[in-house]
Amino acid sequence: MRLRVEFTTEPFDLDEAPAHALAAREVIEGAPLDAVDVGPFGNTAEGDVDAVLTAVDAMLRRSLGAGATRVSLQVNVIGEPGEVRKPGEGDK
């Protein structure tokens, strides 16, 4: 199974990325995921079920440990193993 995860961490700081956002970004960028897109207001990544769930666990632990007071998270099933789609194709 392939999953897409979308998440944000709070509190926001529009002047500088807070430590919890940097920790979450580091985890996701370092994980064996596909189609990683990190931004100031939201982040997405896709991959096989084990890679996504492992990355989500690590991201939650690190970002909460670095001061996040809220993590908003959505996980969607987008395909079967080995099936790689362009971002957004899993919703069609």
PDB file of C-alpha atoms in Angstrom:
ATOM      1  CA  MET A   1       0.000   0.000   0.000  1.00  0.00           C
ATOM      2  CA  ARG A   2       1.179   3.525  -0.798  1.00  0.00           C
ATOM      3  CA  LEU A   3       0.321   6.472   1.435  1.00  0.00           C
ATOM      4  CA  ARG A   4       0.427  10.243   1.238  1.00  0.00           C
ATOM      5  CA  VAL A   5       0.932  12.190   4.440  1.00  0.00           C
ATOM      6  CA  GLU A   6       0.176  15.884   4.821  1.00  0.00           C
ATOM      7  CA  PHE A   7       1.075  17.712   8.025  1.00  0.00           C
ATOM      8  CA  THR A   8       1.702  21.030   9.698  1.00  0.00           C
ATOM      9  CA  THR A   9       3.285  21.844  13.039  1.00  0.00           C
ATOM     10  CA  GLU A  10       2.376  24.727  15.305  1.00  0.00           C
ATOM     11  CA  PRO A  11       2.845  27.314  16.658  1.00  0.00           C
ATOM     12  CA  PHE A  12       3.618  29.243  13.477  1.00  0.00           C
ATOM     13  CA  ASP A  13       6.325  31.855  13.228  1.00  0.00           C
ATOM     14  CA  LEU A  14       6.227  33.859  10.014  1.00  0.00           C
ATOM     15  CA  ASP A  15       9.657  35.435  10.585  1.00  0.00           C
ATOM     16  CA  GLU A  16      11.721  32.288  11.172  1.00  0.00           C
ATOM     17  CA  ALA A  17      11.090  28.547  11.012  1.00  0.00           C
ATOM     18  CA  PRO A  18      10.699  27.297  14.592  1.00  0.00           C
ATOM     19  CA  ALA A  19      12.765  24.402  15.917  1.00  0.00           C
ATOM     20  CA  HIS A  20       9.801  22.010  15.773  1.00  0.00           C
ATOM     21  CA  ALA A  21       9.225  22.770  12.072  1.00  0.00           C
ATOM     22  CA  LEU A  22      12.916  22.255  11.291  1.00  0.00           C
ATOM     23  CA  ALA A  23      12.912  18.944  13.192  1.00  0.00           C
ATOM     24  CA  ALA A  24       9.859  17.717  11.264  1.00  0.00           C
ATOM     25  CA  ARG A  25      11.391  18.784   7.952  1.00  0.00           C
ATOM     26  CA  GLU A  26      14.666  17.014   8.759  1.00  0.00           C
ATOM     27  CA  VAL A  27      12.872  13.743   9.530  1.00  0.00           C
ATOM     28  CA  ILE A  28      10.746  13.802   6.384  1.00  0.00           C
ATOM     29  CA  GLU A  29      13.582  14.833   4.069  1.00  0.00           C
ATOM     30  CA  GLY A  30      15.812  12.102   5.533  1.00  0.00           C
ATOM     31  CA  ALA A  31      13.237   9.323   5.231  1.00  0.00           C
ATOM     32  CA  PRO A  32      13.023   6.979   2.217  1.00  0.00           C
ATOM     33  CA  LEU A  33       9.909   8.721   0.850  1.00  0.00           C
ATOM     34  CA  ASP A  34       8.831   9.871  -2.621  1.00  0.00           C
ATOM     35  CA  ALA A  35       7.515  13.239  -3.745  1.00  0.00           C
ATOM     36  CA  VAL A  36       8.551  15.135  -0.604  1.00  0.00           C
ATOM     37  CA  ASP A  37       7.368  18.749  -0.590  1.00  0.00           C
ATOM     38  CA  VAL A  38       8.074  20.924   2.448  1.00  0.00           C
ATOM     39  CA  GLY A  39       6.836  24.467   2.802  1.00  0.00           C
ATOM     40  CA  PRO A  40       6.090  27.158   5.355  1.00  0.00           C
ATOM     41  CA  PHE A  41       2.390  26.253   5.748  1.00  0.00           C
ATOM     42  CA  GLY A  42       2.274  22.535   5.005  1.00  0.00           C
ATOM     43  CA  ASN A  43       4.276  19.500   4.043  1.00  0.00           C
ATOM     44  CA  THR A  44       3.511  16.408   1.991  1.00  0.00           C
ATOM     45  CA  ALA A  45       5.302  13.162   1.269  1.00  0.00           C
ATOM     46  CA  GLU A  46       4.439   9.844  -0.326  1.00  0.00           C
ATOM     47  CA  GLY A  47       5.839   6.355   0.019  1.00  0.00           C
ATOM     48  CA  ASP A  48       5.153   2.785   0.926  1.00  0.00           C
ATOM     49  CA  VAL A  49       3.149   2.159   4.077  1.00  0.00           C
ATOM     50  CA  ASP A  50       6.091   1.177   6.296  1.00  0.00           C
ATOM     51  CA  ALA A  51       8.244   4.133   5.245  1.00  0.00           C
ATOM     52  CA  VAL A  52       5.429   6.643   5.772  1.00  0.00           C
ATOM     53  CA  LEU A  53       4.347   5.263   9.148  1.00  0.00           C
ATOM     54  CA  THR A  54       7.931   5.092  10.395  1.00  0.00           C
ATOM     55  CA  ALA A  55       8.564   8.663   9.244  1.00  0.00           C
ATOM     56  CA  VAL A  56       5.315   9.914  10.834  1.00  0.00           C
ATOM     57  CA  ASP A  57       6.236   8.309  14.157  1.00  0.00           C
ATOM     58  CA  ALA A  58       9.695   9.900  14.092  1.00  0.00           C
ATOM     59  CA  MET A  59       8.331  13.257  12.924  1.00  0.00           C
ATOM     60  CA  LEU A  60       5.755  13.386  15.731  1.00  0.00           C
ATOM     61  CA  ARG A  61       8.280  12.459  18.392  1.00  0.00           C
ATOM     62  CA  ARG A  62      10.929  14.928  17.183  1.00  0.00           C
ATOM     63  CA  SER A  63       8.628  17.872  16.511  1.00  0.00           C
ATOM     64  CA  LEU A  64       6.763  17.509  19.820  1.00  0.00           C
ATOM     65  CA  GLY A  65      10.089  17.152  21.588  1.00  0.00           C
ATOM     66  CA  ALA A  66      11.293  20.348  19.884  1.00  0.00           C
ATOM     67  CA  GLY A  67       8.327  22.405  21.121  1.00  0.00           C
ATOM     68  CA  ALA A  68       5.381  21.799  18.802  1.00  0.00           C
ATOM     69  CA  THR A  69       2.099  22.342  20.610  1.00  0.00           C
ATOM     70  CA  ARG A  70      -0.038  20.927  17.784  1.00  0.00           C
ATOM     71  CA  VAL A  71       0.588  18.694  14.788  1.00  0.00           C
ATOM     72  CA  SER A  72      -2.184  18.452  12.204  1.00  0.00           C
ATOM     73  CA  LEU A  73      -1.890  15.272  10.191  1.00  0.00           C
ATOM     74  CA  GLN A  74      -3.742  13.593   7.352  1.00  0.00           C
ATOM     75  CA  VAL A  75      -2.865  10.219   5.815  1.00  0.00           C
ATOM     76  CA  ASN A  76      -4.430   8.958   2.573  1.00  0.00           C
ATOM     77  CA  VAL A  77      -4.131   5.625   0.782  1.00  0.00           C
ATOM     78  CA  ILE A  78      -3.093   6.456  -2.786  1.00  0.00           C
ATOM     79  CA  GLY A  79      -2.131   3.140  -4.361  1.00  0.00           C
ATOM     80  CA  GLU A  80      -0.657  -0.300  -4.219  1.00  0.00           C
ATOM     81  CA  PRO A  81       3.004  -1.262  -3.554  1.00  0.00           C
ATOM     82  CA  GLY A  82       5.383  -0.287  -6.335  1.00  0.00           C
ATOM     83  CA  GLU A  83       2.840   2.078  -7.879  1.00  0.00           C
ATOM     84  CA  VAL A  84       4.397   5.532  -8.113  1.00  0.00           C
ATOM     85  CA  ARG A  85       2.112   8.420  -9.039  1.00  0.00           C
ATOM     86  CA  LYS A  86       2.721  12.107  -9.491  1.00  0.00           C
ATOM     87  CA  PRO A  87       1.590  14.255  -6.554  1.00  0.00           C
ATOM     88  CA  GLY A  88      -2.190  14.631  -6.619  1.00  0.00           C
ATOM     89  CA  GLU A  89      -2.827  11.619  -8.888  1.00  0.00           C
ATOM     90  CA  GLY A  90      -3.880   9.418  -5.984  1.00  0.00           C
ATOM     91  CA  ASP A  91      -6.963  11.576  -5.472  1.00  0.00           C
ATOM     92  CA  LYS A  92      -8.345  10.895  -8.952  1.00  0.00           C
TER      93      LYS A  92
END
